[in-house]
């Protein structure tokens, strides 16, 4: 019996998740090549950029700002504290949380990391025509913004309660005919929708 050869491109070529993962791997490799050894990694650069943009963010804030999962971010921050790139302080707004600031060494690393980050982005986007790059970035932005949009929709604004209709009752508990009775029926019907 002849074996059928299955190529991963055939199976995974239509998987958005797989393709995004592969694109991320390429981007990280491009950043690493552009930055060289000893420089901040792409994720460290992202943390520095987010922390510099909003001084005093808590680690939870950094998770939301960067999209890096909690455990990975906690490890990154711990290593960056040891390297002197970040400074940890007690949060001014939440006594239970710590906030981080970018140190002078962190600002220097952020400035040095800007060129490699830009080069990695340019290299990754160079496979697309100039016309498609904006659309690609808009698509990625829409995908990454979707969870926040879903969270906003899940927390609806408090709706005003409809006033309760007053209905007078005759013998036997039925609503009297007339204007008040018709209003009560309309209100009940509109609430049922």
GROMACS .gro file of C-alpha atoms in nm:
model
  193
    1UNK     CA    1   0.000   0.000   0.000
    2UNK     CA    2   0.145   0.337  -0.101
    3UNK     CA    3   0.177   0.604   0.162
    4UNK     CA    4   0.028   0.942   0.087
    5UNK     CA    5   0.265   1.226   0.161
    6UNK     CA    6   0.097   1.507   0.355
    7UNK     CA    7   0.275   1.838   0.347
    8UNK     CA    8   0.231   2.070   0.645
    9UNK     CA    9   0.165   2.357   0.404
   10UNK     CA   10  -0.140   2.171   0.274
   11UNK     CA   11  -0.279   2.111   0.623
   12UNK     CA   12  -0.179   2.437   0.792
   13UNK     CA   13  -0.176   2.678   0.499
   14UNK     CA   14  -0.534   2.782   0.569
   15UNK     CA   15  -0.490   2.817   0.946
   16UNK     CA   16  -0.484   3.183   1.050
   17UNK     CA   17  -0.352   3.084   1.393
   18UNK     CA   18  -0.062   2.890   1.247
   19UNK     CA   19   0.023   3.159   0.994
   20UNK     CA   20   0.016   3.434   1.258
   21UNK     CA   21   0.244   3.222   1.477
   22UNK     CA   22   0.485   3.173   1.188
   23UNK     CA   23   0.480   3.546   1.111
   24UNK     CA   24   0.555   3.618   1.479
   25UNK     CA   25   0.848   3.377   1.470
   26UNK     CA   26   0.983   3.555   1.164
   27UNK     CA   27   0.939   3.897   1.328
   28UNK     CA   28   1.123   3.784   1.642
   29UNK     CA   29   1.406   3.637   1.433
   30UNK     CA   30   1.432   3.958   1.227
   31UNK     CA   31   1.446   4.167   1.545
   32UNK     CA   32   1.711   3.942   1.697
   33UNK     CA   33   1.924   3.961   1.381
   34UNK     CA   34   1.889   4.340   1.359
   35UNK     CA   35   1.960   4.398   1.730
   36UNK     CA   36   2.250   4.157   1.770
   37UNK     CA   37   2.353   3.977   2.086
   38UNK     CA   38   2.336   4.160   2.416
   39UNK     CA   39   2.060   4.397   2.303
   40UNK     CA   40   1.706   4.394   2.440
   41UNK     CA   41   1.475   4.136   2.287
   42UNK     CA   42   1.165   4.234   2.093
   43UNK     CA   43   0.944   4.162   2.396
   44UNK     CA   44   1.171   4.357   2.629
   45UNK     CA   45   1.159   4.645   2.383
   46UNK     CA   46   0.777   4.624   2.385
   47UNK     CA   47   0.766   4.635   2.766
   48UNK     CA   48   1.007   4.930   2.775
   49UNK     CA   49   0.804   5.116   2.512
   50UNK     CA   50   0.476   5.058   2.699
   51UNK     CA   51   0.626   5.152   3.036
   52UNK     CA   52   0.787   5.465   2.889
   53UNK     CA   53   0.462   5.573   2.723
   54UNK     CA   54   0.268   5.550   3.051
   55UNK     CA   55   0.498   5.596   3.348
   56UNK     CA   56   0.395   5.404   3.660
   57UNK     CA   57   0.196   5.119   3.503
   58UNK     CA   58   0.124   4.816   3.717
   59UNK     CA   59   0.209   4.473   3.581
   60UNK     CA   60  -0.162   4.418   3.510
   61UNK     CA   61  -0.160   4.740   3.307
   62UNK     CA   62   0.146   4.615   3.118
   63UNK     CA   63  -0.031   4.287   3.040
   64UNK     CA   64  -0.318   4.483   2.884
   65UNK     CA   65  -0.086   4.728   2.704
   66UNK     CA   66   0.147   4.466   2.554
   67UNK     CA   67  -0.067   4.154   2.515
   68UNK     CA   68   0.204   3.949   2.684
   69UNK     CA   69   0.056   3.687   2.918
   70UNK     CA   70   0.092   3.739   3.294
   71UNK     CA   71   0.349   3.473   3.371
   72UNK     CA   72   0.574   3.567   3.079
   73UNK     CA   73   0.544   3.935   3.165
   74UNK     CA   74   0.625   3.871   3.532
   75UNK     CA   75   0.940   3.684   3.426
   76UNK     CA   76   1.036   3.959   3.179
   77UNK     CA   77   0.988   4.233   3.439
   78UNK     CA   78   1.190   4.037   3.697
   79UNK     CA   79   1.482   3.999   3.454
   80UNK     CA   80   1.456   4.362   3.346
   81UNK     CA   81   1.465   4.474   3.710
   82UNK     CA   82   1.785   4.274   3.764
   83UNK     CA   83   1.938   4.431   3.451
   84UNK     CA   84   1.844   4.775   3.582
   85UNK     CA   85   1.613   4.854   3.289
   86UNK     CA   86   1.306   4.901   3.508
   87UNK     CA   87   1.244   5.035   3.858
   88UNK     CA   88   0.965   4.889   4.072
   89UNK     CA   89   0.773   5.102   4.321
   90UNK     CA   90   0.458   5.074   4.527
   91UNK     CA   91   0.164   5.196   4.313
   92UNK     CA   92   0.038   5.542   4.402
   93UNK     CA   93  -0.319   5.441   4.315
   94UNK     CA   94  -0.330   5.085   4.455
   95UNK     CA   95  -0.139   5.005   4.773
   96UNK     CA   96  -0.152   4.632   4.694
   97UNK     CA   97   0.014   4.665   4.353
   98UNK     CA   98   0.359   4.757   4.230
   99UNK     CA   99   0.418   4.991   3.941
  100UNK     CA  100   0.719   5.004   3.714
  101UNK     CA  101   0.910   5.292   3.563
  102UNK     CA  102   1.179   5.292   3.300
  103UNK     CA  103   1.524   5.362   3.447
  104UNK     CA  104   1.793   5.571   3.278
  105UNK     CA  105   1.952   5.246   3.153
  106UNK     CA  106   1.609   5.138   3.029
  107UNK     CA  107   1.564   5.465   2.839
  108UNK     CA  108   1.903   5.414   2.675
  109UNK     CA  109   1.809   5.054   2.583
  110UNK     CA  110   1.475   5.176   2.446
  111UNK     CA  111   1.648   5.436   2.230
  112UNK     CA  112   1.902   5.181   2.109
  113UNK     CA  113   1.626   4.929   2.038
  114UNK     CA  114   1.420   5.161   1.817
  115UNK     CA  115   1.632   5.108   1.504
  116UNK     CA  116   1.635   4.725   1.525
  117UNK     CA  117   1.259   4.721   1.594
  118UNK     CA  118   1.198   4.944   1.293
  119UNK     CA  119   1.427   4.733   1.075
  120UNK     CA  120   1.248   4.413   1.178
  121UNK     CA  121   0.909   4.567   1.098
  122UNK     CA  122   1.033   4.694   0.762
  123UNK     CA  123   1.178   4.356   0.673
  124UNK     CA  124   0.860   4.174   0.768
  125UNK     CA  125   0.639   4.417   0.576
  126UNK     CA  126   0.869   4.416   0.272
  127UNK     CA  127   0.707   4.097   0.147
  128UNK     CA  128   0.388   4.298   0.088
  129UNK     CA  129   0.340   4.564  -0.173
  130UNK     CA  130   0.330   4.918  -0.036
  131UNK     CA  131  -0.041   4.925  -0.122
  132UNK     CA  132  -0.116   4.619   0.095
  133UNK     CA  133   0.088   4.721   0.401
  134UNK     CA  134  -0.165   4.968   0.540
  135UNK     CA  135  -0.448   4.720   0.497
  136UNK     CA  136  -0.244   4.448   0.666
  137UNK     CA  137  -0.167   4.671   0.964
  138UNK     CA  138  -0.533   4.777   0.988
  139UNK     CA  139  -0.637   4.410   0.984
  140UNK     CA  140  -0.389   4.321   1.259
  141UNK     CA  141  -0.509   4.620   1.461
  142UNK     CA  142  -0.872   4.507   1.424
  143UNK     CA  143  -0.783   4.154   1.532
  144UNK     CA  144  -0.588   4.268   1.838
  145UNK     CA  145  -0.855   4.524   1.937
  146UNK     CA  146  -1.138   4.269   1.918
  147UNK     CA  147  -1.109   4.142   2.280
  148UNK     CA  148  -1.135   4.495   2.420
  149UNK     CA  149  -1.437   4.567   2.201
  150UNK     CA  150  -1.599   4.244   2.317
  151UNK     CA  151  -1.532   4.338   2.681
  152UNK     CA  152  -1.699   4.676   2.628
  153UNK     CA  153  -2.003   4.510   2.470
  154UNK     CA  154  -2.024   4.253   2.752
  155UNK     CA  155  -2.057   4.534   3.007
  156UNK     CA  156  -2.368   4.714   2.882
  157UNK     CA  157  -2.462   5.051   3.025
  158UNK     CA  158  -2.736   5.039   3.283
  159UNK     CA  159  -3.064   5.056   3.098
  160UNK     CA  160  -3.339   5.275   3.234
  161UNK     CA  161  -3.616   5.071   3.386
  162UNK     CA  162  -3.952   5.099   3.216
  163UNK     CA  163  -4.218   5.248   3.441
  164UNK     CA  164  -4.461   4.996   3.576
  165UNK     CA  165  -4.806   5.035   3.432
  166UNK     CA  166  -5.088   5.079   3.678
  167UNK     CA  167  -5.385   4.867   3.604
  168UNK     CA  168  -5.699   4.868   3.805
  169UNK     CA  169  -5.865   4.536   3.865
  170UNK     CA  170  -6.230   4.453   3.865
  171UNK     CA  171  -6.386   4.144   4.017
  172UNK     CA  172  -6.201   3.828   3.928
  173UNK     CA  173  -5.863   3.998   3.880
  174UNK     CA  174  -5.909   4.108   3.517
  175UNK     CA  175  -5.801   4.447   3.389
  176UNK     CA  176  -6.079   4.696   3.329
  177UNK     CA  177  -6.136   4.800   2.972
  178UNK     CA  178  -6.047   5.156   2.895
  179UNK     CA  179  -5.738   5.368   2.849
  180UNK     CA  180  -5.553   5.240   3.155
  181UNK     CA  181  -5.619   4.878   3.066
  182UNK     CA  182  -5.497   4.923   2.709
  183UNK     CA  183  -5.181   5.099   2.830
  184UNK     CA  184  -5.105   4.816   3.069
  185UNK     CA  185  -5.145   4.557   2.793
  186UNK     CA  186  -4.921   4.758   2.555
  187UNK     CA  187  -4.653   4.797   2.822
  188UNK     CA  188  -4.657   4.423   2.898
  189UNK     CA  189  -4.638   4.344   2.526
  190UNK     CA  190  -4.344   4.579   2.472
  191UNK     CA  191  -4.158   4.433   2.770
  192UNK     CA  192  -4.202   4.083   2.633
  193UNK     CA  193  -4.006   4.171   2.315
   0.00000   0.00000   0.00000
